[in-house]
Amino acid sequence: MEKAKKRVRPGNVVLLAITIILAFLFIYPVLFALLSAFKSNGDILKNPVAPPTSFYIQNFKDLFAHSDFAAAILHSVFLTVVSEILIVCIVPMAAYGIERRKSRFTVFTYTFFLSGMMIPFHLYMFPLFKEMKMFHMFGNMVGPVVCYISGSIAFGCLLYSSFLKGIPLEIEEAAMIDGCTPFQTFWKVTFPLLGPCTGSMVILNGLGIWNDYLMPYLVLPSGKAKTITVEIAGFVGQYTARWDIVFAGTIISIVPALIIFCLFQKYFVKGITAGAAKG
């Protein structure tokens, strides 16, 4: 006990207190949404911070009755899953070619990708939409998928390239000596070693795509079901707002993202720390 008391320092106590405060600030909005999802709209407007007096589930029934929320869920799942699969298939190969085939062209390509991260989306939003109309990708699911893939290449190449620096070339050379082609070497030997990095990419891009509002709102056709975030925002108007339905939809949208994060959490932490250390 005496040794334990000696190890307790005022600085550690202050850091612990700050951590608890920050954790509460991050958790409170989610807790507030969870409690409000089981309250009527009148109770929310009357006393927003009060806990629910009963297990009120009419909000969830009204959510599906007054909107195409089921179709919006399918659209969000489609955009997230298809985009993630294509990102995992394309981005690692691009980073592998840049990192393992050093030349002026690959260095220029890598610098070009990184420079794209410095340009805000709102700056090239209108030219992008005109280009999508030119290639007939505006008003359907193809447009957002292509934009999500292209938007993930810069950060993905940065993350995968940093991780590839820690994989010995001797492993790939041994696979080529055994008769593997470069394509087989990457997918059968190198790519399985990129599991933590891939987990980080899946979580970061998946959450971004799942929670995206602007792209589906502007690109997908109006008058039809879009994505979860767009459908939820539709219940907040200029003069009236159904906050009970908004919070119910928010809780439903949080559940899949929370499940994905819990499944890939260990890979996410490994990928971020390894990429930072090897970059």
Short mmCIF file of C-alpha atoms in Angstrom, two decimals:
data_model
loop_
_atom_site.label_atom_id
_atom_site.label_comp_id
_atom_site.label_asym_id
_atom_site.label_seq_id
_atom_site.Cartn_x
_atom_site.Cartn_y
_atom_site.Cartn_z
CA MET A 1 0.00 0.00 0.00
CA GLU A 2 2.85 2.38 0.80
CA LYS A 3 4.44 1.74 -2.63
CA ALA A 4 1.11 2.31 -4.33
CA LYS A 5 0.66 5.60 -2.49
CA LYS A 6 4.14 6.73 -3.51
CA ARG A 7 3.40 6.03 -7.18
CA VAL A 8 0.33 8.30 -7.16
CA ARG A 9 1.43 11.69 -8.42
CA PRO A 10 -0.57 14.91 -8.68
CA GLY A 11 0.10 15.05 -12.42
CA ASN A 12 -1.42 11.60 -12.94
CA VAL A 13 -4.49 12.59 -10.94
CA VAL A 14 -4.95 15.70 -13.09
CA LEU A 15 -4.57 13.68 -16.29
CA LEU A 16 -7.10 11.14 -15.04
CA ALA A 17 -9.58 13.89 -14.20
CA ILE A 18 -9.15 15.49 -17.63
CA THR A 19 -9.60 12.10 -19.30
CA ILE A 20 -12.81 11.45 -17.38
CA ILE A 21 -14.17 14.89 -18.30
CA LEU A 22 -13.34 14.42 -21.99
CA ALA A 23 -14.85 10.92 -21.97
CA PHE A 24 -18.05 12.31 -20.48
CA LEU A 25 -18.20 15.07 -23.08
CA PHE A 26 -17.94 12.50 -25.87
CA ILE A 27 -20.34 9.99 -24.32
CA TYR A 28 -23.01 12.48 -23.23
CA PRO A 29 -24.41 13.24 -26.74
CA VAL A 30 -24.82 9.52 -27.41
CA LEU A 31 -26.46 9.01 -24.01
CA PHE A 32 -28.71 12.01 -24.60
CA ALA A 33 -29.78 10.63 -27.99
CA LEU A 34 -30.44 7.20 -26.46
CA LEU A 35 -32.64 8.61 -23.70
CA SER A 36 -34.49 10.96 -26.08
CA ALA A 37 -35.21 8.11 -28.51
CA PHE A 38 -37.61 6.64 -25.94
CA LYS A 39 -39.40 9.92 -25.15
CA SER A 40 -42.24 11.65 -26.94
CA ASN A 41 -41.61 14.86 -28.82
CA GLY A 42 -43.54 16.81 -26.20
CA ASP A 43 -41.43 15.41 -23.37
CA ILE A 44 -38.23 16.29 -25.24
CA LEU A 45 -39.35 19.89 -25.77
CA LYS A 46 -40.63 20.17 -22.20
CA ASN A 47 -37.52 18.86 -20.44
CA PRO A 48 -34.74 17.67 -22.79
CA VAL A 49 -32.38 16.39 -20.08
CA ALA A 50 -34.98 14.48 -18.06
CA PRO A 51 -34.88 10.67 -18.32
CA PRO A 52 -37.84 8.92 -20.00
CA THR A 53 -40.72 8.06 -17.68
CA SER A 54 -41.73 5.00 -19.74
CA PHE A 55 -40.41 2.75 -22.50
CA TYR A 56 -41.89 4.76 -25.40
CA ILE A 57 -41.31 3.00 -28.75
CA GLN A 58 -43.84 4.85 -30.89
CA ASN A 59 -40.95 6.95 -32.25
CA PHE A 60 -39.49 3.95 -34.05
CA LYS A 61 -42.90 3.01 -35.49
CA ASP A 62 -43.44 6.57 -36.76
CA LEU A 63 -39.94 6.59 -38.24
CA PHE A 64 -40.70 3.68 -40.58
CA ALA A 65 -44.32 4.77 -41.15
CA HIS A 66 -43.60 8.37 -42.18
CA SER A 67 -40.49 7.77 -44.28
CA ASP A 68 -38.78 5.22 -46.53
CA PHE A 69 -36.32 4.44 -43.76
CA ALA A 70 -36.06 0.75 -44.67
CA ALA A 71 -35.01 1.65 -48.22
CA ALA A 72 -32.63 4.27 -46.83
CA ILE A 73 -30.96 1.59 -44.69
CA LEU A 74 -30.49 -0.60 -47.76
CA HIS A 75 -29.00 2.31 -49.70
CA SER A 76 -26.58 3.13 -46.87
CA VAL A 77 -25.56 -0.52 -46.58
CA PHE A 78 -25.08 -0.79 -50.35
CA LEU A 79 -22.94 2.34 -50.60
CA THR A 80 -20.83 1.38 -47.58
CA VAL A 81 -20.28 -2.29 -48.44
CA VAL A 82 -19.65 -1.84 -52.18
CA SER A 83 -17.35 1.14 -51.63
CA GLU A 84 -15.41 -0.66 -48.91
CA ILE A 85 -14.89 -3.78 -51.02
CA LEU A 86 -13.63 -1.78 -53.99
CA ILE A 87 -11.44 0.40 -51.76
CA VAL A 88 -9.80 -2.66 -50.21
CA CYS A 89 -9.24 -4.13 -53.69
CA ILE A 90 -7.84 -0.97 -55.34
CA VAL A 91 -6.05 1.17 -52.74
CA PRO A 92 -3.61 -1.49 -51.41
CA MET A 93 -2.48 -2.35 -54.94
CA ALA A 94 -1.93 1.35 -55.72
CA ALA A 95 0.15 1.79 -52.56
CA TYR A 96 2.06 -1.42 -53.29
CA GLY A 97 2.98 -0.24 -56.78
CA ILE A 98 4.09 3.14 -55.46
CA GLU A 99 6.17 1.74 -52.61
CA ARG A 100 7.76 -1.24 -54.37
CA ARG A 101 8.32 0.34 -57.80
CA LYS A 102 10.32 3.44 -56.94
CA SER A 103 10.66 5.82 -59.90
CA ARG A 104 10.05 9.43 -60.77
CA PHE A 105 6.57 8.58 -61.96
CA THR A 106 5.56 6.79 -58.75
CA VAL A 107 7.03 9.58 -56.61
CA PHE A 108 5.10 12.15 -58.65
CA THR A 109 1.93 10.05 -58.34
CA TYR A 110 2.36 9.72 -54.59
CA THR A 111 2.94 13.47 -54.22
CA PHE A 112 -0.07 14.16 -56.45
CA PHE A 113 -2.28 11.96 -54.26
CA LEU A 114 -1.09 13.63 -51.07
CA SER A 115 -1.60 17.11 -52.50
CA GLY A 116 -5.22 16.18 -53.14
CA MET A 117 -5.74 15.81 -49.40
CA MET A 118 -5.07 19.54 -48.97
CA ILE A 119 -7.93 20.64 -51.23
CA PRO A 120 -11.30 20.99 -49.45
CA PHE A 121 -14.21 19.07 -50.93
CA HIS A 122 -16.36 22.19 -51.18
CA LEU A 123 -13.79 23.78 -53.48
CA TYR A 124 -14.14 21.16 -56.22
CA MET A 125 -17.70 20.10 -55.46
CA PHE A 126 -19.41 21.81 -58.40
CA PRO A 127 -16.84 20.75 -61.04
CA LEU A 128 -17.12 17.22 -59.67
CA PHE A 129 -20.89 17.20 -60.09
CA LYS A 130 -20.57 18.50 -63.65
CA GLU A 131 -18.12 15.73 -64.40
CA MET A 132 -20.48 13.15 -62.92
CA LYS A 133 -23.28 14.41 -65.16
CA MET A 134 -20.96 14.22 -68.14
CA PHE A 135 -20.26 10.52 -67.44
CA HIS A 136 -23.92 9.79 -66.53
CA MET A 137 -23.10 8.99 -62.91
CA PHE A 138 -25.28 11.73 -61.42
CA GLY A 139 -28.58 10.57 -59.93
CA ASN A 140 -27.61 6.95 -59.28
CA MET A 141 -25.51 4.88 -56.88
CA VAL A 142 -22.49 4.75 -59.18
CA GLY A 143 -21.56 8.39 -58.60
CA PRO A 144 -21.14 8.26 -54.80
CA VAL A 145 -19.27 4.93 -54.98
CA VAL A 146 -16.74 6.30 -57.47
CA CYS A 147 -16.30 9.46 -55.39
CA TYR A 148 -15.78 7.49 -52.20
CA ILE A 149 -13.13 5.33 -53.85
CA SER A 150 -11.26 8.25 -55.37
CA GLY A 151 -11.51 10.19 -52.13
CA SER A 152 -9.91 7.37 -50.14
CA ILE A 153 -6.90 6.83 -52.39
CA ALA A 154 -4.75 9.66 -50.98
CA PHE A 155 -5.02 8.73 -47.31
CA GLY A 156 -5.07 5.02 -48.15
CA CYS A 157 -1.80 5.22 -50.09
CA LEU A 158 -0.24 7.16 -47.23
CA LEU A 159 -1.33 4.58 -44.67
CA TYR A 160 -0.50 1.48 -46.73
CA SER A 161 2.84 2.86 -47.93
CA SER A 162 3.89 3.55 -44.35
CA PHE A 163 2.91 0.02 -43.37
CA LEU A 164 4.61 -1.60 -46.37
CA LYS A 165 7.94 -0.12 -45.31
CA GLY A 166 7.96 -2.54 -42.37
CA ILE A 167 7.43 -5.68 -44.50
CA PRO A 168 10.76 -7.23 -45.57
CA LEU A 169 11.34 -7.57 -49.29
CA GLU A 170 12.88 -11.00 -48.70
CA ILE A 171 9.40 -12.45 -48.09
CA GLU A 172 8.20 -11.33 -51.51
CA GLU A 173 11.43 -12.41 -53.21
CA ALA A 174 11.06 -15.88 -51.71
CA ALA A 175 7.51 -16.09 -53.05
CA MET A 176 8.66 -15.07 -56.55
CA ILE A 177 11.42 -17.70 -56.44
CA ASP A 178 8.72 -20.28 -55.67
CA GLY A 179 6.95 -19.28 -58.89
CA CYS A 180 4.44 -16.65 -57.77
CA THR A 181 3.62 -13.81 -60.12
CA PRO A 182 3.69 -10.23 -58.76
CA PHE A 183 -0.11 -10.33 -58.54
CA GLN A 184 -0.06 -13.61 -56.59
CA THR A 185 2.77 -12.38 -54.39
CA PHE A 186 0.79 -9.36 -53.35
CA TRP A 187 -2.54 -11.06 -52.62
CA LYS A 188 -1.22 -14.32 -51.16
CA VAL A 189 1.86 -13.10 -49.28
CA THR A 190 1.86 -9.32 -48.72
CA PHE A 191 -1.81 -8.49 -48.37
CA PRO A 192 -2.45 -10.89 -45.43
CA LEU A 193 0.31 -9.06 -43.55
CA LEU A 194 -1.58 -5.79 -44.06
CA GLY A 195 -4.49 -6.89 -41.87
CA PRO A 196 -4.14 -4.15 -39.21
CA CYS A 197 -3.78 -1.50 -41.88
CA THR A 198 -6.82 -2.82 -43.75
CA GLY A 199 -8.82 -2.83 -40.52
CA SER A 200 -8.00 0.83 -40.00
CA MET A 201 -9.04 1.64 -43.56
CA VAL A 202 -12.31 -0.24 -43.20
CA ILE A 203 -13.25 1.58 -39.99
CA LEU A 204 -12.21 5.09 -41.07
CA ASN A 205 -13.76 4.94 -44.54
CA GLY A 206 -16.75 2.88 -43.44
CA LEU A 207 -17.76 5.35 -40.75
CA GLY A 208 -17.20 8.25 -43.12
CA ILE A 209 -19.36 6.73 -45.85
CA TRP A 210 -22.05 5.54 -43.45
CA ASN A 211 -22.39 8.99 -41.84
CA ASP A 212 -21.98 11.02 -45.03
CA TYR A 213 -24.78 13.46 -45.69
CA LEU A 214 -23.70 15.90 -48.40
CA MET A 215 -22.84 13.48 -51.20
CA PRO A 216 -26.06 11.37 -51.09
CA TYR A 217 -28.18 14.47 -50.56
CA LEU A 218 -26.83 16.22 -53.66
CA VAL A 219 -26.16 13.29 -55.99
CA LEU A 220 -29.00 10.82 -55.45
CA PRO A 221 -32.36 11.61 -57.10
CA SER A 222 -34.80 13.79 -55.15
CA GLY A 223 -38.23 12.55 -54.19
CA LYS A 224 -36.92 9.04 -53.47
CA ALA A 225 -35.35 7.34 -50.49
CA LYS A 226 -31.68 8.22 -50.15
CA THR A 227 -29.56 7.26 -47.13
CA ILE A 228 -30.09 7.13 -43.39
CA THR A 229 -28.59 10.54 -42.67
CA VAL A 230 -30.64 12.24 -45.37
CA GLU A 231 -33.88 10.62 -44.20
CA ILE A 232 -33.21 11.61 -40.59
CA ALA A 233 -32.46 15.21 -41.57
CA GLY A 234 -35.78 15.34 -43.39
CA PHE A 235 -37.64 15.41 -40.06
CA VAL A 236 -36.03 18.73 -39.11
CA GLY A 237 -37.76 21.59 -40.90
CA GLN A 238 -37.59 25.36 -40.77
CA TYR A 239 -40.59 25.71 -38.44
CA THR A 240 -41.22 22.25 -37.01
CA ALA A 241 -39.03 19.32 -36.00
CA ARG A 242 -39.83 15.78 -34.86
CA TRP A 243 -36.92 15.36 -32.50
CA ASP A 244 -38.30 12.07 -31.17
CA ILE A 245 -38.06 10.51 -34.65
CA VAL A 246 -34.67 12.13 -35.27
CA PHE A 247 -33.19 10.57 -32.14
CA ALA A 248 -34.80 7.20 -32.90
CA GLY A 249 -33.22 7.17 -36.35
CA THR A 250 -29.91 8.32 -34.89
CA ILE A 251 -29.82 5.37 -32.49
CA ILE A 252 -30.58 2.95 -35.32
CA SER A 253 -27.77 4.43 -37.41
CA ILE A 254 -25.29 4.18 -34.53
CA VAL A 255 -25.78 0.44 -33.93
CA PRO A 256 -24.18 -0.90 -37.18
CA ALA A 257 -21.26 1.54 -36.89
CA LEU A 258 -20.69 0.52 -33.27
CA ILE A 259 -20.72 -3.17 -34.20
CA ILE A 260 -18.19 -2.66 -37.01
CA PHE A 261 -15.90 -0.65 -34.74
CA CYS A 262 -16.02 -3.32 -32.00
CA LEU A 263 -15.18 -6.06 -34.52
CA PHE A 264 -12.21 -4.20 -36.03
CA GLN A 265 -11.06 -2.28 -32.96
CA LYS A 266 -7.85 -4.23 -32.37
CA TYR A 267 -6.90 -3.99 -36.04
CA PHE A 268 -7.66 -0.27 -36.01
CA VAL A 269 -5.33 0.41 -33.09
CA LYS A 270 -2.56 -1.76 -34.54
CA GLY A 271 -2.86 -0.18 -37.96
CA ILE A 272 -2.71 3.39 -36.70
CA THR A 273 0.20 2.82 -34.32
CA ALA A 274 2.19 0.69 -36.78
CA GLY A 275 1.64 3.13 -39.64
CA ALA A 276 2.71 6.03 -37.47
CA ALA A 277 5.84 4.23 -36.25
CA LYS A 278 6.92 2.96 -39.67
CA GLY A 279 6.15 6.14 -41.59
#
